[in-house]
Coordinates of C-alpha atoms in Angstrom, one line a residue:
M30 CA -18.2 -2.5 -26.0
L31 CA -19.1 -4.8 -23.1
Q32 CA -17.6 -2.6 -20.5
N33 CA -19.3 -0.1 -18.2
L34 CA -22.6 -2.0 -18.3
E35 CA -22.5 -3.6 -14.9
T36 CA -25.4 -1.6 -13.4
V37 CA -27.9 -2.3 -16.2
A38 CA -26.7 -5.9 -16.5
R39 CA -27.5 -6.6 -12.8
E40 CA -31.1 -5.4 -13.5
A41 CA -31.6 -6.9 -16.9
K42 CA -34.6 -9.3 -17.2
S43 CA -33.8 -11.3 -20.3
W44 CA -32.8 -14.9 -19.8
P45 CA -29.1 -14.6 -20.8
F46 CA -28.6 -12.1 -18.0
E47 CA -30.5 -14.3 -15.5
Q48 CA -28.1 -17.1 -16.5
A49 CA -25.1 -14.9 -16.3
R50 CA -26.0 -13.9 -12.7
N51 CA -26.5 -17.5 -11.8
L52 CA -23.1 -18.3 -13.4
L53 CA -21.5 -15.5 -11.4
A54 CA -22.9 -16.8 -8.1
H55 CA -21.8 -20.4 -9.0
V56 CA -18.2 -19.4 -9.7
L57 CA -17.9 -17.3 -6.6
K58 CA -19.3 -20.2 -4.5
K59 CA -17.1 -22.7 -6.2
R60 CA -13.8 -20.8 -5.8
L61 CA -14.1 -18.7 -2.6
S62 CA -14.9 -19.1 1.1
D63 CA -18.0 -17.5 2.4
A64 CA -16.1 -14.4 3.7
E65 CA -14.2 -14.1 0.5
R66 CA -17.3 -14.5 -1.6
N67 CA -19.1 -11.7 0.2
A68 CA -16.2 -9.3 -0.2
A69 CA -15.8 -10.2 -3.9
R70 CA -19.5 -9.8 -4.5
A71 CA -19.5 -6.4 -3.0
L72 CA -16.7 -5.3 -5.3
I73 CA -18.3 -6.7 -8.4
D74 CA -21.7 -5.2 -7.5
A75 CA -19.9 -1.8 -7.2
G76 CA -18.6 -2.2 -10.7
K77 CA -15.1 -3.2 -9.5
A78 CA -14.7 -6.7 -10.9
D79 CA -11.1 -5.8 -11.8
E80 CA -10.4 -5.2 -8.1
A81 CA -12.1 -8.4 -7.1
L82 CA -9.9 -10.4 -9.5
A83 CA -6.8 -8.6 -8.3
T84 CA -7.7 -9.3 -4.7
F85 CA -8.6 -13.0 -5.0
P86 CA -6.3 -15.0 -7.2
A87 CA -8.8 -17.9 -7.4
L88 CA -11.0 -15.6 -9.6
Q89 CA -8.2 -15.0 -12.1
R90 CA -8.7 -18.3 -13.9
P91 CA -11.0 -18.0 -16.9
V92 CA -14.7 -18.9 -16.5
I93 CA -15.2 -21.8 -18.8
L94 CA -18.4 -22.5 -20.7
E95 CA -18.8 -25.7 -22.8
T96 CA -21.0 -27.1 -25.5
G97 CA -20.9 -30.8 -26.6
Y98 CA -21.1 -32.4 -30.0
G99 CA -21.4 -36.0 -31.2
P100 CA -19.5 -36.3 -34.5
S101 CA -21.2 -39.4 -35.8
G102 CA -23.3 -36.9 -37.9
L103 CA -23.0 -33.4 -39.3
P104 CA -23.7 -30.2 -37.3
H105 CA -27.4 -29.4 -37.2
M106 CA -29.9 -26.9 -35.9
G107 CA -29.4 -28.1 -32.3
T108 CA -25.7 -27.5 -32.6
F109 CA -26.2 -23.9 -33.7
G110 CA -28.8 -23.3 -31.0
E111 CA -26.6 -24.6 -28.2
V112 CA -23.5 -22.6 -29.3
A113 CA -25.5 -19.5 -30.0
R114 CA -27.4 -19.5 -26.7
T115 CA -24.2 -20.3 -24.7
T116 CA -22.5 -17.4 -26.5
M117 CA -25.3 -15.2 -25.4
V118 CA -24.8 -16.2 -21.8
R119 CA -21.1 -15.7 -22.1
N120 CA -21.5 -12.1 -23.4
A121 CA -24.0 -11.3 -20.7
F122 CA -21.5 -12.5 -18.1
R123 CA -18.8 -10.3 -19.7
A124 CA -21.1 -7.3 -19.4
L125 CA -22.1 -8.2 -15.8
T126 CA -18.4 -8.2 -14.8
G127 CA -17.3 -5.2 -16.8
D128 CA -15.5 -7.5 -19.3
H129 CA -12.6 -7.8 -16.8
W130 CA -13.0 -11.6 -16.2
P131 CA -11.6 -13.8 -19.0
T132 CA -14.0 -16.4 -20.4
R133 CA -13.5 -19.4 -22.7
L134 CA -16.1 -21.3 -24.7
I135 CA -15.1 -24.9 -25.4
A136 CA -16.8 -26.8 -28.3
F137 CA -16.1 -30.4 -27.3
S138 CA -16.3 -33.3 -29.7
D139 CA -17.0 -36.7 -28.3
D140 CA -15.1 -38.3 -31.1
M141 CA -13.6 -41.2 -29.1
D142 CA -17.1 -42.7 -29.0
G143 CA -17.5 -46.0 -31.0
L144 CA -19.4 -45.9 -34.2
R145 CA -22.7 -47.6 -33.3
K146 CA -24.4 -47.7 -36.7
V147 CA -23.8 -46.7 -40.3
P148 CA -25.4 -43.2 -40.9
E149 CA -27.8 -42.8 -43.7
G150 CA -26.8 -40.9 -46.9
V151 CA -23.0 -41.3 -46.6
P152 CA -20.8 -42.8 -49.4
N153 CA -19.0 -46.1 -48.9
P154 CA -21.4 -47.5 -46.3
Q155 CA -19.8 -50.9 -46.5
M156 CA -16.5 -49.4 -45.4
L157 CA -18.2 -47.9 -42.4
A158 CA -19.9 -51.2 -41.6
E159 CA -16.5 -52.8 -41.4
D160 CA -15.4 -50.2 -38.9
L161 CA -18.4 -50.4 -36.6
H162 CA -17.6 -50.1 -32.9
R163 CA -14.2 -48.4 -33.4
P164 CA -13.6 -44.9 -32.2
L165 CA -14.9 -42.3 -34.7
T166 CA -11.3 -41.0 -35.0
V167 CA -10.2 -44.5 -36.1
V168 CA -13.1 -45.2 -38.5
R169 CA -12.0 -44.5 -42.1
D170 CA -13.5 -41.4 -43.7
P171 CA -16.1 -42.5 -46.3
F172 CA -15.6 -39.1 -48.0
G173 CA -11.9 -39.7 -48.5
T174 CA -11.0 -36.2 -47.4
H175 CA -9.6 -36.7 -43.8
D176 CA -7.7 -39.2 -41.8
S177 CA -10.9 -40.5 -40.2
F178 CA -14.7 -40.1 -40.2
G179 CA -14.4 -38.3 -36.8
A180 CA -11.8 -35.9 -38.3
H181 CA -14.1 -35.2 -41.3
N182 CA -17.1 -34.4 -39.1
N183 CA -15.0 -32.3 -36.7
A184 CA -13.8 -30.3 -39.7
R185 CA -17.4 -29.8 -40.7
L186 CA -18.2 -28.7 -37.2
R187 CA -15.4 -26.1 -37.1
A188 CA -16.2 -24.8 -40.6
F189 CA -19.9 -24.5 -39.4
L190 CA -19.0 -22.6 -36.3
D191 CA -16.5 -20.4 -38.1
G192 CA -19.0 -19.6 -40.7
F193 CA -21.2 -18.0 -38.1
G194 CA -18.3 -16.1 -36.5
F195 CA -18.5 -17.9 -33.1
D196 CA -15.6 -17.4 -30.7
Y197 CA -14.7 -20.9 -29.4
E198 CA -11.9 -23.4 -28.7
F199 CA -12.3 -26.8 -30.2
L200 CA -11.3 -29.9 -28.1
S201 CA -11.3 -33.5 -29.3
S202 CA -12.1 -36.2 -26.8
T203 CA -9.6 -38.5 -28.5
E204 CA -6.8 -36.0 -28.2
Q205 CA -7.7 -35.3 -24.5
Y206 CA -7.7 -39.0 -23.6
R207 CA -4.6 -39.8 -25.5
S208 CA -2.6 -36.8 -24.4
G209 CA -3.0 -37.6 -20.8
R210 CA -5.1 -34.5 -19.9
F211 CA -7.8 -36.7 -18.4
D212 CA -5.4 -39.2 -16.8
Q213 CA -5.6 -37.8 -13.2
T214 CA -9.4 -37.7 -13.2
L215 CA -9.6 -41.1 -14.8
L216 CA -7.5 -42.5 -12.0
T217 CA -9.8 -40.8 -9.5
V218 CA -12.8 -42.5 -11.2
L219 CA -10.9 -45.9 -10.8
A220 CA -10.3 -45.2 -7.2
R221 CA -13.9 -44.3 -6.6
F222 CA -15.3 -47.0 -8.8
D223 CA -17.8 -48.3 -6.2
A224 CA -19.2 -44.8 -5.6
V225 CA -19.7 -44.3 -9.3
Q226 CA -21.4 -47.7 -9.6
A227 CA -23.7 -46.9 -6.6
I228 CA -24.9 -43.9 -8.6
M229 CA -25.3 -45.5 -12.0
L230 CA -26.6 -49.0 -11.3
P231 CA -30.0 -48.0 -9.9
T232 CA -30.7 -46.1 -13.1
L233 CA -30.3 -49.2 -15.2
G234 CA -32.4 -52.2 -16.0
A235 CA -31.7 -55.5 -14.3
E236 CA -29.9 -57.1 -17.2
R237 CA -27.8 -54.0 -17.9
R238 CA -26.7 -53.8 -14.2
E239 CA -25.1 -57.2 -14.5
T240 CA -22.5 -56.1 -17.0
Y241 CA -22.3 -52.3 -16.5
S242 CA -18.9 -50.7 -16.0
P243 CA -18.1 -46.9 -16.3
F244 CA -15.0 -48.0 -18.2
L245 CA -15.2 -48.9 -21.9
P246 CA -11.8 -50.5 -22.8
V247 CA -10.5 -50.3 -26.3
S248 CA -9.7 -53.8 -27.5
P249 CA -6.0 -54.3 -28.2
V250 CA -7.1 -56.9 -30.8
T251 CA -9.9 -55.2 -32.8
G252 CA -9.7 -51.6 -31.7
H253 CA -13.4 -51.7 -30.8
V254 CA -14.8 -49.7 -27.9
L255 CA -16.1 -52.5 -25.7
Q256 CA -19.1 -52.6 -23.4
V257 CA -17.9 -55.4 -21.1
P258 CA -17.8 -55.9 -17.4
T259 CA -14.8 -54.9 -15.4
L260 CA -13.5 -58.1 -13.8
A261 CA -10.8 -56.6 -11.6
R262 CA -9.3 -53.2 -10.7
D263 CA -5.8 -52.3 -9.6
V264 CA -5.8 -48.7 -8.2
E265 CA -2.1 -48.7 -7.6
R266 CA -1.3 -49.8 -11.1
G267 CA -4.1 -47.8 -12.6
T268 CA -5.5 -50.7 -14.6
I269 CA -8.7 -52.6 -15.2
T270 CA -9.1 -56.2 -16.3
F271 CA -11.8 -57.5 -18.6
E272 CA -12.5 -60.4 -21.0
D273 CA -12.0 -59.4 -24.6
P274 CA -14.6 -60.9 -27.0
A275 CA -11.9 -61.1 -29.7
G276 CA -9.7 -63.4 -27.5
E277 CA -10.0 -66.9 -26.3
P278 CA -12.9 -67.6 -24.0
G279 CA -11.9 -66.9 -20.4
N280 CA -9.0 -64.6 -21.4
R281 CA -8.3 -61.8 -19.1
T282 CA -6.9 -58.6 -20.6
E283 CA -5.4 -55.8 -18.4
V284 CA -5.1 -52.2 -19.7
P285 CA -4.4 -48.9 -18.0
V286 CA -7.3 -46.5 -17.7
T287 CA -5.0 -43.7 -18.8
G288 CA -3.5 -42.7 -22.1
G289 CA -6.5 -43.4 -24.3
H290 CA -6.7 -47.2 -23.5
V291 CA -10.3 -46.7 -22.2
K292 CA -13.2 -44.4 -22.7
L293 CA -15.9 -43.7 -20.1
Q294 CA -19.6 -44.4 -20.5
W295 CA -21.1 -41.1 -21.6
K296 CA -22.7 -40.0 -18.3
P297 CA -19.5 -40.7 -16.2
D298 CA -17.6 -39.3 -19.2
W299 CA -19.6 -36.1 -18.9
A300 CA -18.9 -35.8 -15.2
M301 CA -15.2 -36.6 -15.7
R302 CA -14.9 -33.9 -18.4
W303 CA -16.6 -31.3 -16.2
T304 CA -14.1 -32.1 -13.5
A305 CA -10.9 -32.4 -15.6
L306 CA -11.6 -29.3 -17.7
D307 CA -13.1 -27.3 -14.7
I308 CA -16.3 -26.5 -16.6
D309 CA -18.4 -23.7 -15.1
Y310 CA -21.4 -23.7 -17.4
E311 CA -23.1 -26.1 -19.8
M312 CA -26.7 -26.0 -21.0
S313 CA -28.6 -29.0 -22.4
G314 CA -31.9 -30.0 -23.8
K315 CA -34.9 -30.9 -21.7
D316 CA -34.5 -34.6 -22.7
L317 CA -31.2 -34.7 -20.7
I318 CA -32.6 -33.5 -17.4
E319 CA -32.1 -37.0 -15.8
S320 CA -28.7 -37.4 -17.4
V321 CA -27.5 -34.0 -16.0
R322 CA -28.7 -35.1 -12.6
E323 CA -26.9 -38.4 -12.7
S324 CA -23.7 -36.9 -14.2
S325 CA -23.8 -34.2 -11.5
K326 CA -23.8 -36.9 -8.8
V327 CA -20.9 -38.7 -10.4
C328 CA -19.0 -35.4 -10.7
R329 CA -19.4 -34.8 -7.0
A330 CA -18.4 -38.4 -6.2
I331 CA -15.0 -37.9 -8.0
G332 CA -14.4 -34.6 -6.3
G333 CA -15.7 -32.2 -8.9
V334 CA -18.3 -29.4 -8.9
P335 CA -21.1 -29.8 -11.5
P336 CA -21.4 -26.7 -13.7
E337 CA -24.2 -24.2 -13.7
G338 CA -26.6 -24.4 -16.6
F339 CA -30.2 -24.9 -17.6
N340 CA -32.3 -27.2 -19.7
Y341 CA -33.9 -25.7 -22.8
E342 CA -37.1 -27.0 -24.5
L343 CA -36.9 -29.0 -27.7
F344 CA -38.4 -27.8 -30.9
L345 CA -41.6 -29.2 -32.4
D346 CA -42.7 -29.7 -36.0
V347 CA -45.6 -27.9 -37.6
E348 CA -48.0 -30.5 -36.1
G349 CA -46.7 -30.0 -32.6
K350 CA -44.7 -33.3 -32.6
K351 CA -41.2 -33.7 -31.3
I352 CA -38.6 -33.3 -34.1
S353 CA -36.8 -36.5 -34.9
K354 CA -33.8 -36.9 -37.3
S355 CA -35.1 -40.4 -38.2
R356 CA -38.5 -39.0 -39.2
G357 CA -37.0 -36.0 -41.0
N358 CA -39.7 -33.7 -39.7
G359 CA -37.4 -30.9 -38.7
L360 CA -35.9 -28.0 -40.4
T361 CA -32.2 -28.1 -41.4
M362 CA -29.7 -25.4 -41.2
D363 CA -29.3 -25.3 -45.0
E364 CA -33.1 -25.0 -45.3
W365 CA -33.3 -22.0 -42.9
L366 CA -30.4 -20.3 -44.6
R367 CA -32.1 -20.7 -48.0
Y368 CA -35.1 -18.7 -46.8
G369 CA -33.8 -16.6 -44.0
T370 CA -30.7 -14.9 -42.6
P371 CA -28.4 -16.2 -39.8
E372 CA -29.5 -13.2 -37.7
S373 CA -33.2 -14.3 -37.9
L374 CA -32.2 -17.8 -36.7
S375 CA -30.3 -16.3 -33.8
W376 CA -33.4 -14.2 -33.1
Y377 CA -35.6 -17.3 -33.0
M378 CA -33.1 -19.1 -30.8
F379 CA -33.2 -16.2 -28.3
Q380 CA -36.9 -16.3 -27.9
S381 CA -38.2 -18.2 -24.8
P382 CA -35.7 -21.1 -24.8
K383 CA -37.7 -22.8 -22.0
S384 CA -40.9 -22.9 -24.1
A385 CA -41.5 -25.5 -26.8
K386 CA -41.8 -23.8 -30.2
S387 CA -42.5 -24.9 -33.8
L388 CA -39.4 -25.1 -35.9
H389 CA -40.9 -25.1 -39.4
F390 CA -40.7 -23.1 -42.6
N391 CA -43.7 -21.0 -41.6
V392 CA -41.8 -19.3 -38.7
I393 CA -39.0 -17.8 -40.9
P394 CA -40.7 -14.7 -42.4
R395 CA -42.0 -13.6 -39.0
A396 CA -38.5 -14.2 -37.4
I397 CA -36.9 -12.0 -40.1
D398 CA -39.3 -9.2 -39.7
D399 CA -39.3 -9.4 -35.9
Y400 CA -35.5 -9.1 -36.0
L401 CA -35.7 -6.1 -38.3
A402 CA -38.2 -4.5 -36.0
A403 CA -36.0 -5.1 -32.9
I404 CA -33.1 -3.3 -34.7
E405 CA -35.4 -0.3 -35.3
A406 CA -36.6 -0.3 -31.6
W407 CA -33.0 -0.5 -30.4
K408 CA -32.2 2.9 -32.1
T409 CA -34.5 4.8 -29.7
Q410 CA -34.3 2.7 -26.5
E411 CA -32.6 3.8 -23.4
P412 CA -29.6 1.6 -22.1
A413 CA -31.8 -0.3 -19.6
K414 CA -34.1 -1.4 -22.4
R415 CA -31.5 -2.0 -25.0
I416 CA -29.7 -4.6 -22.9
D417 CA -32.9 -6.8 -22.8
N418 CA -33.5 -6.3 -26.6
A419 CA -32.6 -9.6 -28.3
V420 CA -30.3 -7.8 -30.7
W421 CA -28.0 -7.0 -27.9
S422 CA -27.4 -10.7 -27.3
I423 CA -27.4 -11.5 -31.0
H424 CA -24.7 -8.9 -31.7
A425 CA -22.8 -8.9 -28.4
G426 CA -24.0 -5.4 -27.6
A427 CA -23.2 -3.8 -31.0
P428 CA -26.1 -4.4 -33.4
P429 CA -25.9 -2.8 -36.9
S430 CA -27.1 0.7 -37.2
H431 CA -28.8 0.0 -40.5
T432 CA -30.7 -3.1 -41.7
S433 CA -33.3 -3.2 -44.5
P434 CA -35.5 -0.3 -45.5
V435 CA -38.5 -2.6 -46.2
S436 CA -39.9 -5.7 -44.5
F437 CA -39.5 -9.3 -45.6
G438 CA -43.2 -9.6 -45.8
L439 CA -43.4 -6.7 -48.2
L440 CA -40.7 -8.3 -50.4
L441 CA -42.6 -11.5 -50.5
N442 CA -45.7 -9.8 -51.8
L443 CA -43.7 -7.7 -54.3
V444 CA -42.2 -10.9 -55.7
G445 CA -45.7 -12.4 -56.2
V446 CA -47.4 -9.3 -57.7
A447 CA -44.4 -8.5 -59.9
N448 CA -44.0 -12.2 -60.9
A449 CA -40.3 -11.7 -60.3
S450 CA -37.8 -14.5 -60.8
N451 CA -34.5 -12.7 -60.0
K452 CA -33.1 -9.8 -58.0
D453 CA -32.6 -7.5 -60.9
Q454 CA -36.4 -7.4 -61.5
L455 CA -36.9 -6.5 -57.8
W456 CA -34.2 -3.8 -57.8
A457 CA -36.0 -2.2 -60.8
Y458 CA -39.0 -1.5 -58.6
F459 CA -36.8 0.3 -56.1
A460 CA -35.4 2.7 -58.7
N461 CA -38.0 5.4 -57.8
Y462 CA -38.7 4.5 -54.2
L463 CA -35.0 4.4 -53.2
P464 CA -33.1 5.9 -56.1
E465 CA -29.8 5.9 -54.3
A466 CA -30.0 2.2 -53.2
T467 CA -27.8 -0.4 -54.8
P468 CA -26.9 -4.0 -53.8
E469 CA -23.7 -2.6 -52.5
S470 CA -25.3 0.2 -50.4
E471 CA -28.1 -2.1 -49.2
P472 CA -26.5 -5.5 -48.8
L473 CA -29.1 -6.8 -46.3
L474 CA -31.9 -5.8 -48.6
D475 CA -30.2 -7.6 -51.5
R476 CA -29.8 -10.7 -49.4
L477 CA -33.4 -10.6 -48.3
M478 CA -34.5 -10.4 -52.0
G479 CA -32.8 -13.7 -52.6
H480 CA -34.4 -15.3 -49.6
A481 CA -37.8 -13.8 -50.6
L482 CA -37.5 -15.2 -54.2
N483 CA -36.8 -18.7 -52.7
Y484 CA -39.5 -18.6 -50.1
Y485 CA -42.1 -17.3 -52.4
E486 CA -41.4 -20.0 -55.1
D487 CA -41.4 -22.8 -52.6
F488 CA -44.1 -21.9 -50.1
V489 CA -46.2 -18.8 -51.0
K490 CA -46.9 -19.4 -54.7
P491 CA -48.3 -22.9 -54.2
A492 CA -50.7 -21.6 -51.5
K493 CA -51.9 -18.5 -53.4
S494 CA -55.7 -18.3 -53.5
Y495 CA -57.3 -15.2 -55.0
R496 CA -61.1 -14.5 -54.5
L497 CA -63.7 -12.3 -56.2
P498 CA -64.7 -9.1 -54.4
D499 CA -68.3 -8.7 -53.3
D500 CA -70.3 -5.7 -54.4
K501 CA -69.2 -3.6 -51.5
E502 CA -65.6 -4.5 -51.9
K503 CA -65.7 -3.9 -55.6
A504 CA -67.1 -0.4 -55.2
A505 CA -64.4 0.4 -52.6
L506 CA -61.6 -0.9 -54.9
L507 CA -62.8 1.2 -57.8
D508 CA -63.0 4.2 -55.5
L509 CA -59.5 3.6 -54.3
A510 CA -58.2 3.3 -57.8
G511 CA -59.9 6.6 -58.7
R512 CA -58.4 8.4 -55.7
L513 CA -54.9 7.1 -56.5
K514 CA -55.2 8.4 -60.0
T515 CA -55.5 11.9 -58.6
L516 CA -52.1 11.6 -57.0
P517 CA -48.9 12.5 -59.0
A518 CA -47.9 9.4 -61.1
G519 CA -44.4 9.3 -59.5
T520 CA -45.7 9.4 -55.9
T521 CA -43.4 7.3 -53.6
D522 CA -44.9 8.6 -50.3
G523 CA -46.2 5.5 -48.7
E524 CA -48.0 7.4 -45.9
L525 CA -49.9 9.5 -48.5
I526 CA -51.1 6.4 -50.2
Q527 CA -51.9 4.7 -47.0
A528 CA -54.1 7.7 -45.9
E529 CA -56.2 7.2 -49.1
V530 CA -56.5 3.5 -48.3
Y531 CA -57.8 4.3 -44.8
A532 CA -60.1 7.0 -46.1
V533 CA -61.7 4.6 -48.6
G534 CA -62.2 1.9 -45.9
K535 CA -63.9 4.4 -43.6
D536 CA -66.1 6.0 -46.3
H537 CA -67.4 2.6 -47.4
A538 CA -68.2 1.7 -43.8
F539 CA -66.0 -1.3 -43.2
E540 CA -66.4 -2.2 -39.6
P541 CA -64.0 -3.3 -38.3
L542 CA -61.6 -1.6 -40.7
R543 CA -59.4 -4.7 -40.8
G544 CA -62.1 -6.3 -43.0
W545 CA -61.2 -3.8 -45.7
F546 CA -57.5 -4.6 -45.5
G547 CA -58.3 -8.3 -45.5
A548 CA -60.2 -7.8 -48.7
L549 CA -57.2 -6.0 -50.3
Y550 CA -54.9 -8.9 -49.4
E551 CA -57.3 -11.6 -50.5
V552 CA -58.5 -10.0 -53.7
L553 CA -55.2 -8.4 -54.8
L554 CA -52.5 -10.6 -53.3
G555 CA -54.2 -14.0 -52.9
A556 CA -53.2 -14.1 -49.2
S557 CA -55.0 -13.8 -45.9
Q558 CA -52.5 -11.1 -44.7
G559 CA -50.0 -8.8 -46.2
P560 CA -47.7 -5.7 -45.8
R561 CA -48.7 -2.1 -45.1
F562 CA -50.4 -1.4 -48.4
G563 CA -49.2 2.2 -48.8
S564 CA -45.5 1.1 -48.5
F565 CA -46.2 -1.8 -51.0
A566 CA -47.8 0.5 -53.5
A567 CA -45.0 3.1 -53.2
I568 CA -42.4 0.5 -54.2
Y569 CA -44.5 -1.4 -56.7
G570 CA -45.4 1.9 -58.4
L571 CA -48.6 3.9 -58.5
P572 CA -49.6 3.1 -62.1
Q573 CA -48.9 -0.6 -61.5
T574 CA -50.9 -0.6 -58.2
I575 CA -53.9 1.1 -59.9
A576 CA -53.8 -1.5 -62.6
L577 CA -53.7 -4.2 -60.0
I578 CA -56.6 -2.8 -58.1
E579 CA -58.7 -2.5 -61.3
A580 CA -57.9 -6.1 -62.3
G581 CA -58.9 -7.3 -58.8
A582 CA -62.2 -5.3 -58.9
A583 CA -63.0 -6.9 -62.3
G584 CA -62.3 -10.4 -61.0
E585 CA -59.4 -10.9 -63.4
L586 CA -57.0 -12.0 -60.7
A587 CA -59.3 -14.7 -59.3
A588 CA -59.9 -16.0 -62.8

């Protein structure tokens, strides 16, 4: 499925393939000498990635991509976007290398971080307040379902990712620290403490510089993750010494930096993780550009190679303001999935990740219909065009051959005109138009009906505003009704009906012709825009459409 695409992948213009080519160059430079790199690149460009891997053992290790997650809250839109986009890059890389090179996607949970504040909207807040500053995997679960709050949110993350079918490996920060997987790199950080400090201290305020240490020891007394100065270091013993606030004033506590006795501050932690896990690729939001730069410096200082990646733009609300969880001006995953499909969300995430875009309810209908249109375009595109079509990245090169026979916009208008409140009422209108269709044979259409009913009730219906036709429009509407009456009552040919609509607009001298269609939408549908009218009438039914037109001409809809 992702094989034999090397040639078109090298020329693909969409951003996942640009990133995949950058990733390939990064890995070759990271693992091979100049001479080896040139030879390996020649083989890969010739479509012989399997030979390149066989020739150079350093290339046989998997290419590792990572996404990060802070489990003090539940998975959200940003979580989906980062995993979806990283998966798109991963699939593009697989196509670029003939799917010969193994890849891994790590979903990393920073669950050893201390709980800094009690999240809003969780049960038993007093219990969480008592556990503040302890690692999230030690904080008691306020929901009572898991061993810890971190474990609860990690389970939610995994269920979230599994629900969308992502292929990933979950790693817990706590488990990695405690198991010893990070030990060697932590000892390197200890040995190069001064180099790390030289990078980090200039980025901090004067007061913070006085107490900053890359190491956050876990108090043996309280279990809190402490932000305290490092008073002494012993590289040979692999320990740090600090004053524990829970002890007597002036006490000096010594703990190893290994085995989960300390955690790193998050920027050095990021760098340590890149090094210890040999991460090749990680993207992040535009707000983390400086953090990426600083973490990359730390990564080099401890002997690692910072991963390839790029910074995506953040989403804006309907007023163009930055989305903030505290202000609640964003769009949640549950909200998108009430009104739209997961595929439409992936479509939206694919579009221009380096451009700021509104993330609001009003973008969902367009995203659904753009996705459906892309599937239709795919069917007739040549391979070089297909690979840049968003649906290639959304479906890993294998988009569905069939989607929905009608647009989401049409369904929204059908819900309104038919005053439908359930799917059965909508399916009744398709009895003549698509007599063989059933919820089982058209599952996407059935799902879209549910989304349309929800969206119409919550957003379209409250904004409906019908108007009276002027004399010219009234005459044209009555003329259209008369012409449709001459067609057979059971007509389901949308093109035939659309031809009559066009003819009426031209005969009544609407210039430009879009003024005539605007009148149809505003008078008959109570909206400024709408679906292709012929298709709508074919589904709604010719007799019902004629009655609707006559009611609009008489001013009954506006009344």
